[in-house]
mmCIF file of C-alpha atoms and ligand atoms in Angstrom:
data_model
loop_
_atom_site.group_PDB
_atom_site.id
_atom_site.type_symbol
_atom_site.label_atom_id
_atom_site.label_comp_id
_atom_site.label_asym_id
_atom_site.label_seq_id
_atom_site.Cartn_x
_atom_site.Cartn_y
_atom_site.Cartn_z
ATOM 1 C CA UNK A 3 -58.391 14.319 207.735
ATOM 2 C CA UNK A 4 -61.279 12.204 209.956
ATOM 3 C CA UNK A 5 -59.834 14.321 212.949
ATOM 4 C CA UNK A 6 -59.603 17.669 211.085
ATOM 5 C CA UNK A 7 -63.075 17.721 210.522
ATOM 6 C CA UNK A 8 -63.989 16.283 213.770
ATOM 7 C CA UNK A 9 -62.261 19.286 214.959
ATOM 8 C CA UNK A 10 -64.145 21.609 212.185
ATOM 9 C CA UNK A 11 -67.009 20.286 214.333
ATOM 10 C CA UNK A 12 -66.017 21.123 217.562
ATOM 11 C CA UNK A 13 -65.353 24.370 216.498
ATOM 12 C CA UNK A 14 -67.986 25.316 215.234
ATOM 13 C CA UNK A 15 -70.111 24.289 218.356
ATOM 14 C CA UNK A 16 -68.601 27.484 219.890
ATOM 15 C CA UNK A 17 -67.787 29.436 216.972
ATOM 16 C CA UNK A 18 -70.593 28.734 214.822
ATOM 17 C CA UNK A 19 -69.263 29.973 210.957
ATOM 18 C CA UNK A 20 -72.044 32.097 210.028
ATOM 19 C CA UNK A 21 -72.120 34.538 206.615
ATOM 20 C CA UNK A 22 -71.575 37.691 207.199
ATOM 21 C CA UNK A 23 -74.485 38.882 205.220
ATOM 22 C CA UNK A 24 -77.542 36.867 206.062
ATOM 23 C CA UNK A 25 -76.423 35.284 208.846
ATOM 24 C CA UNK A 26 -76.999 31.353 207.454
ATOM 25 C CA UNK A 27 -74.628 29.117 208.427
ATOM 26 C CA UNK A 28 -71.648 28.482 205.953
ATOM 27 C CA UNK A 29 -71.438 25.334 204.629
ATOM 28 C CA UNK A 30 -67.750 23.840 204.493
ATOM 29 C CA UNK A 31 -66.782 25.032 201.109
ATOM 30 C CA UNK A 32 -67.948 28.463 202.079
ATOM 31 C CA UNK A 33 -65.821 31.508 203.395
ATOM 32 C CA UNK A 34 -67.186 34.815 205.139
ATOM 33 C CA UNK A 35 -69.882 35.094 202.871
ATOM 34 C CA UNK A 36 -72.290 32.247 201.033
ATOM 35 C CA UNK A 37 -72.764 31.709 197.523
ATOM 36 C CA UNK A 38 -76.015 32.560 197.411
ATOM 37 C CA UNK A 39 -74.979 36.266 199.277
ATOM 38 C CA UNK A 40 -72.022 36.732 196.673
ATOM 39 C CA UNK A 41 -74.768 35.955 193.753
ATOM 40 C CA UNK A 42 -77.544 38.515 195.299
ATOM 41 C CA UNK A 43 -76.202 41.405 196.688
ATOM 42 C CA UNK A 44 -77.162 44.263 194.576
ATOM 43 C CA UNK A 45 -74.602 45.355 192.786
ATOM 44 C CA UNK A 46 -74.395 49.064 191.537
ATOM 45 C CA UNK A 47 -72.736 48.448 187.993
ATOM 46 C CA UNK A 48 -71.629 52.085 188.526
ATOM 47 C CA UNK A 49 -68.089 51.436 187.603
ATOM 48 C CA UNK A 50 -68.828 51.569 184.258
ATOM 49 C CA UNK A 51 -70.868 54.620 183.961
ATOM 50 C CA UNK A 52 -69.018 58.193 184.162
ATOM 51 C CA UNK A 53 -71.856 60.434 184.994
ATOM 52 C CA UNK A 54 -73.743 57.915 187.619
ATOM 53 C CA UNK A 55 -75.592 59.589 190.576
ATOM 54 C CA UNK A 56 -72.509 59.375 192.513
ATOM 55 C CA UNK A 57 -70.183 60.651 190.027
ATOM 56 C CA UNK A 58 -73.213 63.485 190.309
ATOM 57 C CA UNK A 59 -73.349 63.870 194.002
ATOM 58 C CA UNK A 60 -69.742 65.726 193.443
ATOM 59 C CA UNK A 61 -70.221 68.406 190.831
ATOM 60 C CA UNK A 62 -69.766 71.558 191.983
ATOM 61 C CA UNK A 63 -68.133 70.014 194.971
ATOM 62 C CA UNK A 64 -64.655 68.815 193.809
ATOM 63 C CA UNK A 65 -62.556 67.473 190.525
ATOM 64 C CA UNK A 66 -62.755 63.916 190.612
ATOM 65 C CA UNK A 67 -62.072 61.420 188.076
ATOM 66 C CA UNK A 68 -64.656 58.733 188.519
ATOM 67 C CA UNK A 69 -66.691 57.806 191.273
ATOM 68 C CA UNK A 70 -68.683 54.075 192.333
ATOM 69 C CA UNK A 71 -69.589 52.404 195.191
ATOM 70 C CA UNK A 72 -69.566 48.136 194.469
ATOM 71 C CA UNK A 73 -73.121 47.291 196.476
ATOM 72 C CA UNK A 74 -76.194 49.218 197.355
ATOM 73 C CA UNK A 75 -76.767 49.648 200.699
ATOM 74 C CA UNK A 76 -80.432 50.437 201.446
ATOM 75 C CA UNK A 77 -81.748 47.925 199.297
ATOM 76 C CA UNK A 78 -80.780 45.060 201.229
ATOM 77 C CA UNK A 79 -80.424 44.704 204.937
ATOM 78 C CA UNK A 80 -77.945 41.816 203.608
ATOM 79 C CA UNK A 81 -74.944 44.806 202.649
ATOM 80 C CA UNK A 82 -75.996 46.800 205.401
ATOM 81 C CA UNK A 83 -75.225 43.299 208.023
ATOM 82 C CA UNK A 84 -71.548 43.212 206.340
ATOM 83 C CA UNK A 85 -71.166 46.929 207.115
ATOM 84 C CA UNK A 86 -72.367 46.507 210.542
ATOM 85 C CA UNK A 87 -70.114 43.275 211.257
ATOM 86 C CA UNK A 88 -67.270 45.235 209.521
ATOM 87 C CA UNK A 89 -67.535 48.465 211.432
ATOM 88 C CA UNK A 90 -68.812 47.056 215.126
ATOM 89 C CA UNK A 91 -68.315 43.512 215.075
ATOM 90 C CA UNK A 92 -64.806 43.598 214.732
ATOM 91 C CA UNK A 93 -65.039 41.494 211.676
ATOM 92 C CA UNK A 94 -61.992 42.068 209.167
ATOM 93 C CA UNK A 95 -62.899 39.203 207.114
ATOM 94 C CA UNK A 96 -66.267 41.339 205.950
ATOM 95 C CA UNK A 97 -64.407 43.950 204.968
ATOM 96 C CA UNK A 98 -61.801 41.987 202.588
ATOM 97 C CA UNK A 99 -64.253 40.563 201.475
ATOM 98 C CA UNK A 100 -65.941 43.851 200.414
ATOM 99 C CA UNK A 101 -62.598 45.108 199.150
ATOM 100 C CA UNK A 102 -62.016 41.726 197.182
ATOM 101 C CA UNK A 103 -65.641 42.519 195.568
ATOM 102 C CA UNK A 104 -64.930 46.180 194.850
ATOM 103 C CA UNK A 105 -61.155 45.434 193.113
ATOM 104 C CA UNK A 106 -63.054 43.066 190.670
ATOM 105 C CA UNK A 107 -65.865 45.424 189.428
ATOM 106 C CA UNK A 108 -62.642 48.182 188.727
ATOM 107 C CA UNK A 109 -60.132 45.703 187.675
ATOM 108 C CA UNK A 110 -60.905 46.183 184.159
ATOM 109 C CA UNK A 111 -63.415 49.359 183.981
ATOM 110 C CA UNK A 112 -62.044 51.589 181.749
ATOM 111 C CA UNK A 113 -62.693 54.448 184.072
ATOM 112 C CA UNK A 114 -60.369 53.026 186.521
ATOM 113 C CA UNK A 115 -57.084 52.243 184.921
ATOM 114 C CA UNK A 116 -54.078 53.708 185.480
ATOM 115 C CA UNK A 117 -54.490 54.429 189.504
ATOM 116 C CA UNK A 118 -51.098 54.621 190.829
ATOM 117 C CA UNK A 119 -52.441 54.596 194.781
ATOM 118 C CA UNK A 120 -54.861 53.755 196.569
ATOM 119 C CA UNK A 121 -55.466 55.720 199.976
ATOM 120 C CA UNK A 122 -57.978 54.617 202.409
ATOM 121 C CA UNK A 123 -59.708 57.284 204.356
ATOM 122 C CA UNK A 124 -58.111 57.434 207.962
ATOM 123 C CA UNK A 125 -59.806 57.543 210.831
ATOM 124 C CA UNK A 126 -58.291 59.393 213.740
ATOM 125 C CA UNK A 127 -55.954 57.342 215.830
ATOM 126 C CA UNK A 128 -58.122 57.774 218.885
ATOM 127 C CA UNK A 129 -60.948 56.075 217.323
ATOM 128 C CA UNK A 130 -58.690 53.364 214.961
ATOM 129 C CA UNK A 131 -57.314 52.127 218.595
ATOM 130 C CA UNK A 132 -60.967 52.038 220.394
ATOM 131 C CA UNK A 133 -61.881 49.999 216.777
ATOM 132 C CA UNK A 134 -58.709 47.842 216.417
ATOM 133 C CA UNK A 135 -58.023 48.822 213.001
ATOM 134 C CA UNK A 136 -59.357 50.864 210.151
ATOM 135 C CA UNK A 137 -61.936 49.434 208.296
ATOM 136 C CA UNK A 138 -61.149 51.354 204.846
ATOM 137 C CA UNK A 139 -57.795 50.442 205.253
ATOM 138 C CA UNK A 140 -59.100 46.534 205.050
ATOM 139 C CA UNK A 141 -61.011 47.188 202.099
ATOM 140 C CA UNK A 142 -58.020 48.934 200.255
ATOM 141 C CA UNK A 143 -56.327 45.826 200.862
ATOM 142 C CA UNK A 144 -58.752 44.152 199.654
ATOM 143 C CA UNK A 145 -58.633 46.046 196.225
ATOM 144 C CA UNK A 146 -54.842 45.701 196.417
ATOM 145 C CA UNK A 147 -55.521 42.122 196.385
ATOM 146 C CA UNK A 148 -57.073 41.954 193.347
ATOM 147 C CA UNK A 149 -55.469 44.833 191.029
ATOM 148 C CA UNK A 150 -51.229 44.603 192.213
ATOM 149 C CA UNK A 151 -52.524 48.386 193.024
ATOM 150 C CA UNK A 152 -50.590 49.218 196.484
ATOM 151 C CA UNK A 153 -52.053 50.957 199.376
ATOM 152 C CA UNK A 154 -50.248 53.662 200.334
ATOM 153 C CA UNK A 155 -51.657 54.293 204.080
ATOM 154 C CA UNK A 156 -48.728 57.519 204.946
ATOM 155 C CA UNK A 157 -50.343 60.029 202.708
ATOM 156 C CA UNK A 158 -53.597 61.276 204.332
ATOM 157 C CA UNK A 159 -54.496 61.691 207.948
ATOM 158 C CA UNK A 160 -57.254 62.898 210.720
ATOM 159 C CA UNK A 161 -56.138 65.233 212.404
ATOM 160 C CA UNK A 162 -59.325 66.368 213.780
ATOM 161 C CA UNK A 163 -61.282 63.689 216.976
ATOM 162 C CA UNK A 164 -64.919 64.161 215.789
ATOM 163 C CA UNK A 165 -68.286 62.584 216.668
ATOM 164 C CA UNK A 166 -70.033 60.144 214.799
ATOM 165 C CA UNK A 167 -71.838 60.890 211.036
ATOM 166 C CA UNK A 168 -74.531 58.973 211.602
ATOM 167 C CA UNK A 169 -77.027 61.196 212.782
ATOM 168 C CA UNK A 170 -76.448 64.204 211.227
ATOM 169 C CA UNK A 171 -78.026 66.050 208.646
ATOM 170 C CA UNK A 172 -76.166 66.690 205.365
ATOM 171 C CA UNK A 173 -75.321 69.997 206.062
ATOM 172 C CA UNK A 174 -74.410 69.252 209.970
ATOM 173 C CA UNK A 175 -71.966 66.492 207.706
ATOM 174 C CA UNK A 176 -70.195 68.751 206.222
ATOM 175 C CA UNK A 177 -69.093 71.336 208.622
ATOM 176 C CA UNK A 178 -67.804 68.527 210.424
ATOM 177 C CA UNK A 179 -65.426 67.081 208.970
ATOM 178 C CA UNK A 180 -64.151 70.354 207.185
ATOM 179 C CA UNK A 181 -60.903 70.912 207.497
ATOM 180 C CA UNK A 182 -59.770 67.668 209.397
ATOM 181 C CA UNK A 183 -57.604 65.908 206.958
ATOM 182 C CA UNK A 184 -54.046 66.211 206.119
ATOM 183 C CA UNK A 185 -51.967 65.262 203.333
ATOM 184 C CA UNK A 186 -48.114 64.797 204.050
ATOM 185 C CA UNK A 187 -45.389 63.391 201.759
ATOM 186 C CA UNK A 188 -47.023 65.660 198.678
ATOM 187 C CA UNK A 189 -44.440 65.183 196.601
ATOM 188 C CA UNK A 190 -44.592 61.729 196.266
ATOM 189 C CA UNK A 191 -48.242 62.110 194.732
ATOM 190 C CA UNK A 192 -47.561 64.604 192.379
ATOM 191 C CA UNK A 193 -49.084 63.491 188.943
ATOM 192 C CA UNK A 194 -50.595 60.463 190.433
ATOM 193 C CA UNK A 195 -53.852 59.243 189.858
ATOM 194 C CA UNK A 196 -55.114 58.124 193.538
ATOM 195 C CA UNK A 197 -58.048 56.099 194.512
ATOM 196 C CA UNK A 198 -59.248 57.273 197.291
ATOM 197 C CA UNK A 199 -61.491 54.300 199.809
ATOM 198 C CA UNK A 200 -63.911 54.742 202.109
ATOM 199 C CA UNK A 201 -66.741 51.736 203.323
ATOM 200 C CA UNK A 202 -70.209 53.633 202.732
ATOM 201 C CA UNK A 203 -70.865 56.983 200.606
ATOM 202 C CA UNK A 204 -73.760 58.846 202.031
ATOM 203 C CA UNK A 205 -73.267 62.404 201.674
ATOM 204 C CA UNK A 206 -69.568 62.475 200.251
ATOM 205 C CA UNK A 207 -68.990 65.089 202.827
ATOM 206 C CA UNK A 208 -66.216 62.898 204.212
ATOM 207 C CA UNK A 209 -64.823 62.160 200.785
ATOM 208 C CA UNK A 210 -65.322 65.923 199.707
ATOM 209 C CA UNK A 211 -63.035 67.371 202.352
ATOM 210 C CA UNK A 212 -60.373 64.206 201.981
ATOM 211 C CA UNK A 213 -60.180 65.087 198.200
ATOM 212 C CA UNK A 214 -60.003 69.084 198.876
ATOM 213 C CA UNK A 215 -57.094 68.417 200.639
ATOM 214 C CA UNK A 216 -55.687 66.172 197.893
ATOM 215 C CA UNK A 217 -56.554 68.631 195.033
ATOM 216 C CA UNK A 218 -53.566 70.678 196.521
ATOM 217 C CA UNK A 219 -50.648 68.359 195.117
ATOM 218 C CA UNK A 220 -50.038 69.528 191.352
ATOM 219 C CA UNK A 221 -50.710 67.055 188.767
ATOM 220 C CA UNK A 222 -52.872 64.853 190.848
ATOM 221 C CA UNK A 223 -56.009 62.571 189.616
ATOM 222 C CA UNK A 224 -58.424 61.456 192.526
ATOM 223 C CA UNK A 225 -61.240 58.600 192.004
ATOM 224 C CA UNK A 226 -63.238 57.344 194.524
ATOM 225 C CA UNK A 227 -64.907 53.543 195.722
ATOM 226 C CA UNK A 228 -66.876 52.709 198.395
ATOM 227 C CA UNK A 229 -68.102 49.299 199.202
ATOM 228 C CA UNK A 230 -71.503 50.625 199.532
ATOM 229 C CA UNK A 231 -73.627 53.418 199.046
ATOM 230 C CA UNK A 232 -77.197 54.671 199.834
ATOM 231 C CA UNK A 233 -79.773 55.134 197.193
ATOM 232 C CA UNK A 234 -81.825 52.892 194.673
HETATM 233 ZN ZN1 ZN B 1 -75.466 34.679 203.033
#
């Protein structure tokens, strides 16, 4: 024990544990994120509210079943830091954490029962290889964690390289990433209800075209999370 945490010590002299949202150091008891982080970030509560600015930001666009994002992003540089060490950081442990956070706001919102599925929204293998992995794939475990829900990573692909989001205007958003996803093994998803994952929901252009695509299998039900969204 004495020479476990003398090792701890050592450690942490080169890897100091920091959290992944303010940046404090952990204290021994603490994983990826402190308590005071887990306690502050501000949550959206969206989960249980069916017509919620999200839910809003699609009508018109696509049929989807529910819609909620677990934190806020612009609110707090704090979410914005775990989406940062998440995305560029290489920091998987940010992201399950994220995902752990998001399964327990739907675990028991009425909105979100019965989702047979969840699919994370792919990136395209080009860019998952210069990244390491996908980071909405990591947050669908996460919510796998929590609910028994599985991820089912083999339905929906990229099949299209394209530049960043980031800078783009909404409408520049959407053109681009029309017509870029794929769904293959349609039959397995017919009469499912899906959740479909993503890490931040600006525009939904990304999510629009993902569930366009899905809205071709008969029978199916999409929803949508995201760790974080803009707004508030
Ligand atoms: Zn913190």
């Amino acid at each position: 024990m004495m020479l476990r945490n003398w090792l701890d010590s050592i450690l942490n002299l080169f890897y100091p544990r920091v959290c992944a949202a303010c940046g404090e150091s952990l204290l021994k008891d603490e994983e990826t994120v402190c308590l005071k982080c887990r306690y502050t970030l501000p949550r959206t509560g969206y989960e249980r509210y069916p017509d919620n600015p999200l839910a809003q930001t699609f009508y018109g666009r696509a049929n989807i079943h529910a819609v909620t994002a677990c934190y806020f992003f612009a609110k707090s540089g704090k979410v914005q830091h775990l989406i940062h060490q998440l995305k560029y950081k290489g920091n998987k442990d940010a992201g399950a954490f994220l995902g752990k956070q998001l399964g327990e706001s739907l675990k028991d919102a009425p909105l979100f029962q019965g989702i047979d599925v969840i699919i994370p929204v792919p990136l395209h293998p080009r860019r998952e290889r210069q990244r390491g992995y996908n980071q909405s794939l990591i947050i669908a475990q996460g919510i796998s964690g929590v609910t028994g829900i599985p991820v089912g990573n083999q339905y929906l692909f990229r099949t299209k390289y394209n530049e960043t989001q980031t800078r783009k205007t909404a409408e520049e958003r959407y053109n681009n990433v029309q017509g870029i996803f794929e769904v293959r093994r349609q039959e397995e998803l017919k009469g499912k209800h899906v959740l479909l994952v993503d890490d931040v929901l600006t525009t939904g252009a990304t999510l629009e075209s993902c569930a366009h695509q899905l809205e071709s299998v008969p029978g199916i039900t999409i929803s949508i999370a995201a760790a974080a969204c803009a707004g508030n």
